[in-house]
mmCIF file of C-alpha atoms in Angstrom:
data_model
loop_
_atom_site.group_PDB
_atom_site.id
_atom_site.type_symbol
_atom_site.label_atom_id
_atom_site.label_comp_id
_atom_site.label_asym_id
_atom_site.label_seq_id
_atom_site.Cartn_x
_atom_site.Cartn_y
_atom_site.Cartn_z
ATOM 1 C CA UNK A 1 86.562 -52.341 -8.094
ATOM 2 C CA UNK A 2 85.480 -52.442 -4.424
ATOM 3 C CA UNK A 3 82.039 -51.981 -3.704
ATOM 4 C CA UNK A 4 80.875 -50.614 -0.330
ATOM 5 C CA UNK A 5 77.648 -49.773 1.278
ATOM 6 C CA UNK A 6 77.161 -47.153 3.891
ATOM 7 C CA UNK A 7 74.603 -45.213 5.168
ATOM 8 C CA UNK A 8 74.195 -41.526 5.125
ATOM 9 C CA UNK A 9 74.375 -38.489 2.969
ATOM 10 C CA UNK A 10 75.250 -38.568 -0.119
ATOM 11 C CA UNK A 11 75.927 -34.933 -0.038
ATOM 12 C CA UNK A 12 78.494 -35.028 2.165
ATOM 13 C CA UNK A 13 80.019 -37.903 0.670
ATOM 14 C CA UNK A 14 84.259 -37.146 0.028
ATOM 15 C CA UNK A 15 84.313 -38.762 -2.998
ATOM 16 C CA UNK A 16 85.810 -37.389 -6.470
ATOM 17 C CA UNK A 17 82.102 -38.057 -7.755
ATOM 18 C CA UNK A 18 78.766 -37.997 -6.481
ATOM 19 C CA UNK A 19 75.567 -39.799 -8.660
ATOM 20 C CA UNK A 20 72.523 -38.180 -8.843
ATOM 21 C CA UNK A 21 69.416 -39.642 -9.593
ATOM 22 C CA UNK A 22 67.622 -36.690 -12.137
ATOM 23 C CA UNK A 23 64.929 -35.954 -14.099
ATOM 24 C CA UNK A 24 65.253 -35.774 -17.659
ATOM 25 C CA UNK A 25 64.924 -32.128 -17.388
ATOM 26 C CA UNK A 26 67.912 -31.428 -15.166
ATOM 27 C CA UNK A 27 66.865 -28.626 -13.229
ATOM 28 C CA UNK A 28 66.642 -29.963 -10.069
ATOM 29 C CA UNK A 29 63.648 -31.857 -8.148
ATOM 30 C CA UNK A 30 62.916 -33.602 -5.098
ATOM 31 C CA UNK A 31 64.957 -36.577 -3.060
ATOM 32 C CA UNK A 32 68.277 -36.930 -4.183
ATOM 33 C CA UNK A 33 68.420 -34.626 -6.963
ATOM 34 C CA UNK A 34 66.503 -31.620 -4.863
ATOM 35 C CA UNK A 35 69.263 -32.612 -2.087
ATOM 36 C CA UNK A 36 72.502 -32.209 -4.627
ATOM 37 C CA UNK A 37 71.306 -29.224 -6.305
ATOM 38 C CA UNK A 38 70.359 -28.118 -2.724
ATOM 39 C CA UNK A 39 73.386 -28.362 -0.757
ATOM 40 C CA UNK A 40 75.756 -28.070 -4.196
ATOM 41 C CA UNK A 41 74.439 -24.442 -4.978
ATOM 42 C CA UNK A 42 73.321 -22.623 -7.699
ATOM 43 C CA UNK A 43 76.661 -23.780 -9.554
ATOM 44 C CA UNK A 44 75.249 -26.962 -10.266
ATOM 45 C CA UNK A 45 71.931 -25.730 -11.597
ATOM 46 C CA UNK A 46 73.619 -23.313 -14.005
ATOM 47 C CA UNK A 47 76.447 -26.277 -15.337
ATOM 48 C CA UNK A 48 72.956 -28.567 -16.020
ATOM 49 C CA UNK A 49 70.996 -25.266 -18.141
ATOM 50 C CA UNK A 50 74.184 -25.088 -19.719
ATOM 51 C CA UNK A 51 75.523 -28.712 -20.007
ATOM 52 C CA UNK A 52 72.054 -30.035 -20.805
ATOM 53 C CA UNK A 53 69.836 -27.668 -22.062
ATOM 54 C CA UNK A 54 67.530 -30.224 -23.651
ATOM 55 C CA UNK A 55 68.060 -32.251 -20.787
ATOM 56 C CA UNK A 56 68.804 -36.123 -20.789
ATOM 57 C CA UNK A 57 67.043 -39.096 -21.941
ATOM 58 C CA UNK A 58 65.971 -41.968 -19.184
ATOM 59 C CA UNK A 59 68.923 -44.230 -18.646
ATOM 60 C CA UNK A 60 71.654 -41.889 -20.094
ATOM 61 C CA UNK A 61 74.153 -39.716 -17.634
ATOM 62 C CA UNK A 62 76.159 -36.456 -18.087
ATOM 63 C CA UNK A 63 78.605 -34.704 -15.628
ATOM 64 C CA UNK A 64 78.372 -31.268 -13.754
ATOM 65 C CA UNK A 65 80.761 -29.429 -11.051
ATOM 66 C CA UNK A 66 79.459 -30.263 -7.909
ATOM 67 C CA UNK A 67 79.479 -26.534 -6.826
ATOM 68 C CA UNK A 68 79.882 -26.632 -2.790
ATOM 69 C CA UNK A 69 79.718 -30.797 -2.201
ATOM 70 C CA UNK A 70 82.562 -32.228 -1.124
ATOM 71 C CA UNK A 71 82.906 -33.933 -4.353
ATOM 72 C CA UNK A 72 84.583 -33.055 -7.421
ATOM 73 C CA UNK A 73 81.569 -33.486 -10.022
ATOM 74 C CA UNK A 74 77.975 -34.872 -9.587
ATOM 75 C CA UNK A 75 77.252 -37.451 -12.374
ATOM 76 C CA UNK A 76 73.681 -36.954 -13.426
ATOM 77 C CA UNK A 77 71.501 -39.885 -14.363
ATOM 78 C CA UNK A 78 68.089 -39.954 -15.180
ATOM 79 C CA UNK A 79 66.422 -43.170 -13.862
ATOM 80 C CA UNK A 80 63.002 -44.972 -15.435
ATOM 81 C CA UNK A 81 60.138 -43.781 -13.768
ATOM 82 C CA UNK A 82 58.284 -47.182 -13.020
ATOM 83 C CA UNK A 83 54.896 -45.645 -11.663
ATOM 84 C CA UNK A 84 54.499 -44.175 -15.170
ATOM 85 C CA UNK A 85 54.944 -47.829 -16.777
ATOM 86 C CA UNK A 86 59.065 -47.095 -18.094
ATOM 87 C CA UNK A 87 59.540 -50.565 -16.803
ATOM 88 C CA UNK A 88 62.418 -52.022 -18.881
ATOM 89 C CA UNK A 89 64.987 -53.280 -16.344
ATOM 90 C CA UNK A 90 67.929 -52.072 -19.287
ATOM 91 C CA UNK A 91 66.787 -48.441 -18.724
ATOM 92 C CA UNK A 92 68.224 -49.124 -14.492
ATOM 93 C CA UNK A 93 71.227 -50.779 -15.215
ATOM 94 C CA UNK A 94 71.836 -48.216 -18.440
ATOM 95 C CA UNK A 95 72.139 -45.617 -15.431
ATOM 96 C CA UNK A 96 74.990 -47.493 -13.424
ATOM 97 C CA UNK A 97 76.447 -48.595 -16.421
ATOM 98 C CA UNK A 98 76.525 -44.958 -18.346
ATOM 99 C CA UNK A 99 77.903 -43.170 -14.946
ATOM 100 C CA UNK A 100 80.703 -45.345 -14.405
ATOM 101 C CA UNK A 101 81.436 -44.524 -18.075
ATOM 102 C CA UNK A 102 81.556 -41.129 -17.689
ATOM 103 C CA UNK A 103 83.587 -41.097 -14.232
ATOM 104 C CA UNK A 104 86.019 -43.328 -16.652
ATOM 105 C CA UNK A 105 86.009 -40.339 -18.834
ATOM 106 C CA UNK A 106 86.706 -37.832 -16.000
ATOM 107 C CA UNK A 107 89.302 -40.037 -14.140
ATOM 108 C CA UNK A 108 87.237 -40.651 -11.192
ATOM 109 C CA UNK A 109 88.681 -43.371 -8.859
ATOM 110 C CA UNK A 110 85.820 -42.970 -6.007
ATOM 111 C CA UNK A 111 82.481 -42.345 -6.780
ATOM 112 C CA UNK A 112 78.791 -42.360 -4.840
ATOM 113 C CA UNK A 113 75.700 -43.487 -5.844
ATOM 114 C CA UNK A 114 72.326 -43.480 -4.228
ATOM 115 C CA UNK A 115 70.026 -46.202 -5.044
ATOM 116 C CA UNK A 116 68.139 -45.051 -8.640
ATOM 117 C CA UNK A 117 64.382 -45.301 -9.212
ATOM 118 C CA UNK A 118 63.773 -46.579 -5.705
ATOM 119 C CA UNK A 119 62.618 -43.477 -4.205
ATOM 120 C CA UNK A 120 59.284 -41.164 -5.700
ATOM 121 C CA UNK A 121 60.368 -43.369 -9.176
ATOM 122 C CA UNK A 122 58.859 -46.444 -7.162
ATOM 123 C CA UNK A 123 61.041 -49.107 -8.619
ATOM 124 C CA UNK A 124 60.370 -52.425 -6.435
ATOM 125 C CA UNK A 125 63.567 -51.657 -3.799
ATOM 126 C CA UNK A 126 64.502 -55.247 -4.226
ATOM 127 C CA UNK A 127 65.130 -55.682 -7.994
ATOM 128 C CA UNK A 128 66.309 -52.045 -7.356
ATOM 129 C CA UNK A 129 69.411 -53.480 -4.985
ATOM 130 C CA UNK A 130 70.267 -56.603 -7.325
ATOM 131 C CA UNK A 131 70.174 -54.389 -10.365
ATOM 132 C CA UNK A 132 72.638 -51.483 -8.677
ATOM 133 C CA UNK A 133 75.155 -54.346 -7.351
ATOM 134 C CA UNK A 134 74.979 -56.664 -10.200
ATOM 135 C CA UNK A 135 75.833 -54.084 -12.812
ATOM 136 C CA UNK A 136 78.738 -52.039 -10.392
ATOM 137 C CA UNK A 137 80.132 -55.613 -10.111
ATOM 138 C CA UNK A 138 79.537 -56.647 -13.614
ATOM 139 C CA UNK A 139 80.763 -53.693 -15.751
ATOM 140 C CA UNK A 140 84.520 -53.107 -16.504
ATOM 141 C CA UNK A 141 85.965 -49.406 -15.215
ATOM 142 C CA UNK A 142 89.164 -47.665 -13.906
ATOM 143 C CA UNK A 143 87.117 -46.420 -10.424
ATOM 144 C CA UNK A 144 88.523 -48.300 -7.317
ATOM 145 C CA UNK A 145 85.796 -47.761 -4.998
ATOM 146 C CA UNK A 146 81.659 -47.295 -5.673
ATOM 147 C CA UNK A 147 79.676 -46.636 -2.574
ATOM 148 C CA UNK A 148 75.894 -47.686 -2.486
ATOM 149 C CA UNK A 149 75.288 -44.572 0.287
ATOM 150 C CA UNK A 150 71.568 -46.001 1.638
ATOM 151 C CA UNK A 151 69.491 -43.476 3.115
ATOM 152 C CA UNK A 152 68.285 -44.898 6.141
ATOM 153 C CA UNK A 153 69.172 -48.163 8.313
ATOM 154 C CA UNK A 154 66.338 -50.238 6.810
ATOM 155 C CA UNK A 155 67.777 -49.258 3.088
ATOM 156 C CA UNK A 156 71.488 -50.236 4.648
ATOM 157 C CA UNK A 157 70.253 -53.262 6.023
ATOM 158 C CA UNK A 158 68.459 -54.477 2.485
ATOM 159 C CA UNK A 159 71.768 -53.351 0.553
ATOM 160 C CA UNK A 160 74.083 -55.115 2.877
ATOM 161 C CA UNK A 161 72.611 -58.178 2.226
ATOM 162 C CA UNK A 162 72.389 -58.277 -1.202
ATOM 163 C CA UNK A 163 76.324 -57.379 -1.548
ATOM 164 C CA UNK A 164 77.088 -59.809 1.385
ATOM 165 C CA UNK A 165 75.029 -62.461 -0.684
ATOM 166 C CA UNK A 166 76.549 -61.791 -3.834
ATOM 167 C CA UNK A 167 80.436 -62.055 -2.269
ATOM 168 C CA UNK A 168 79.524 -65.442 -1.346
ATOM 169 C CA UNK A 169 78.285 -67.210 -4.011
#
């Protein structure tokens, strides 16, 4: 699989799948998951009441249609929430791990992901990085391409260099 960084969107990613980082209710919220649900519709709202409607437990994922993205699907994750002490590593890499599962499942060959936990969640953006590019390189899967899509050039930057590090040793 090819791993690539870039910065932007992730909404307007055109990618057969777009990650979002959720809550374990799935009914939309702030950062990533209130810009999906924003810019995706109501469509994705009413596939999560219906998909999910006990929601999802931290560190598992689940798919929805991506309503108006430019993606097929969004693959909903719901990341630990380290300011509230869910500080097991496991329950990060569980949400890389589970979504390229399920974009095996769909037949997903490109998928997005923004950079879990990192943002309100307040995972420490470092161990964030290693944990996102250590388990996209380190778990098997039929995608070809995951983008890290960083949100800002000081995210890209910090990204970057973690992948560049990692291709050289």
């Amino acid at each position: 699989m090819q791993l690539t960084v870039v910065e932007g969107d992730i909404t307007q990613q055109d990618v057969d799948a777009v990650v979002n980082a959720a809550n374990n209710r799935m009914r939309g919220g702030g950062g990533v998951d209130g810009a999906i649900h924003a810019a995706g519709g109501p469509e994705v709202l009413e596939d999560c009441v219906r998909r999910f409607p006990d929601g999802l437990a931290t560190g598992d994922a689940g798919w929805t249609t991506a309503g108006q993205l430019p993606a097929r699907w969004v693959i909903h994750v719901v990341g630990p929430n380290y300011r509230i002490g869910q500080t097991e590593r496991s329950l990060l890499t569980s949400c890389y791990r589970r979504a390229l599962e399920v974009a095996d499942e769909l037949g997903v060959r490109t998928i997005a992901f923004p950079l879990i936990s990192a943002g309100i969640y307040g995972w420490p953006k470092d161990d964030a990085i290693l944990a996102a590019v250590e388990t996209l390189r380190g778990t098997p899967t039929r995608v070809e391409e995951a983008r890290l899509v960083a949100f800002g050039r000081d995210a890209y930057d910090a990204i970057r260099a973690v992948v560049d590090r990692e291709v050289q040793e």
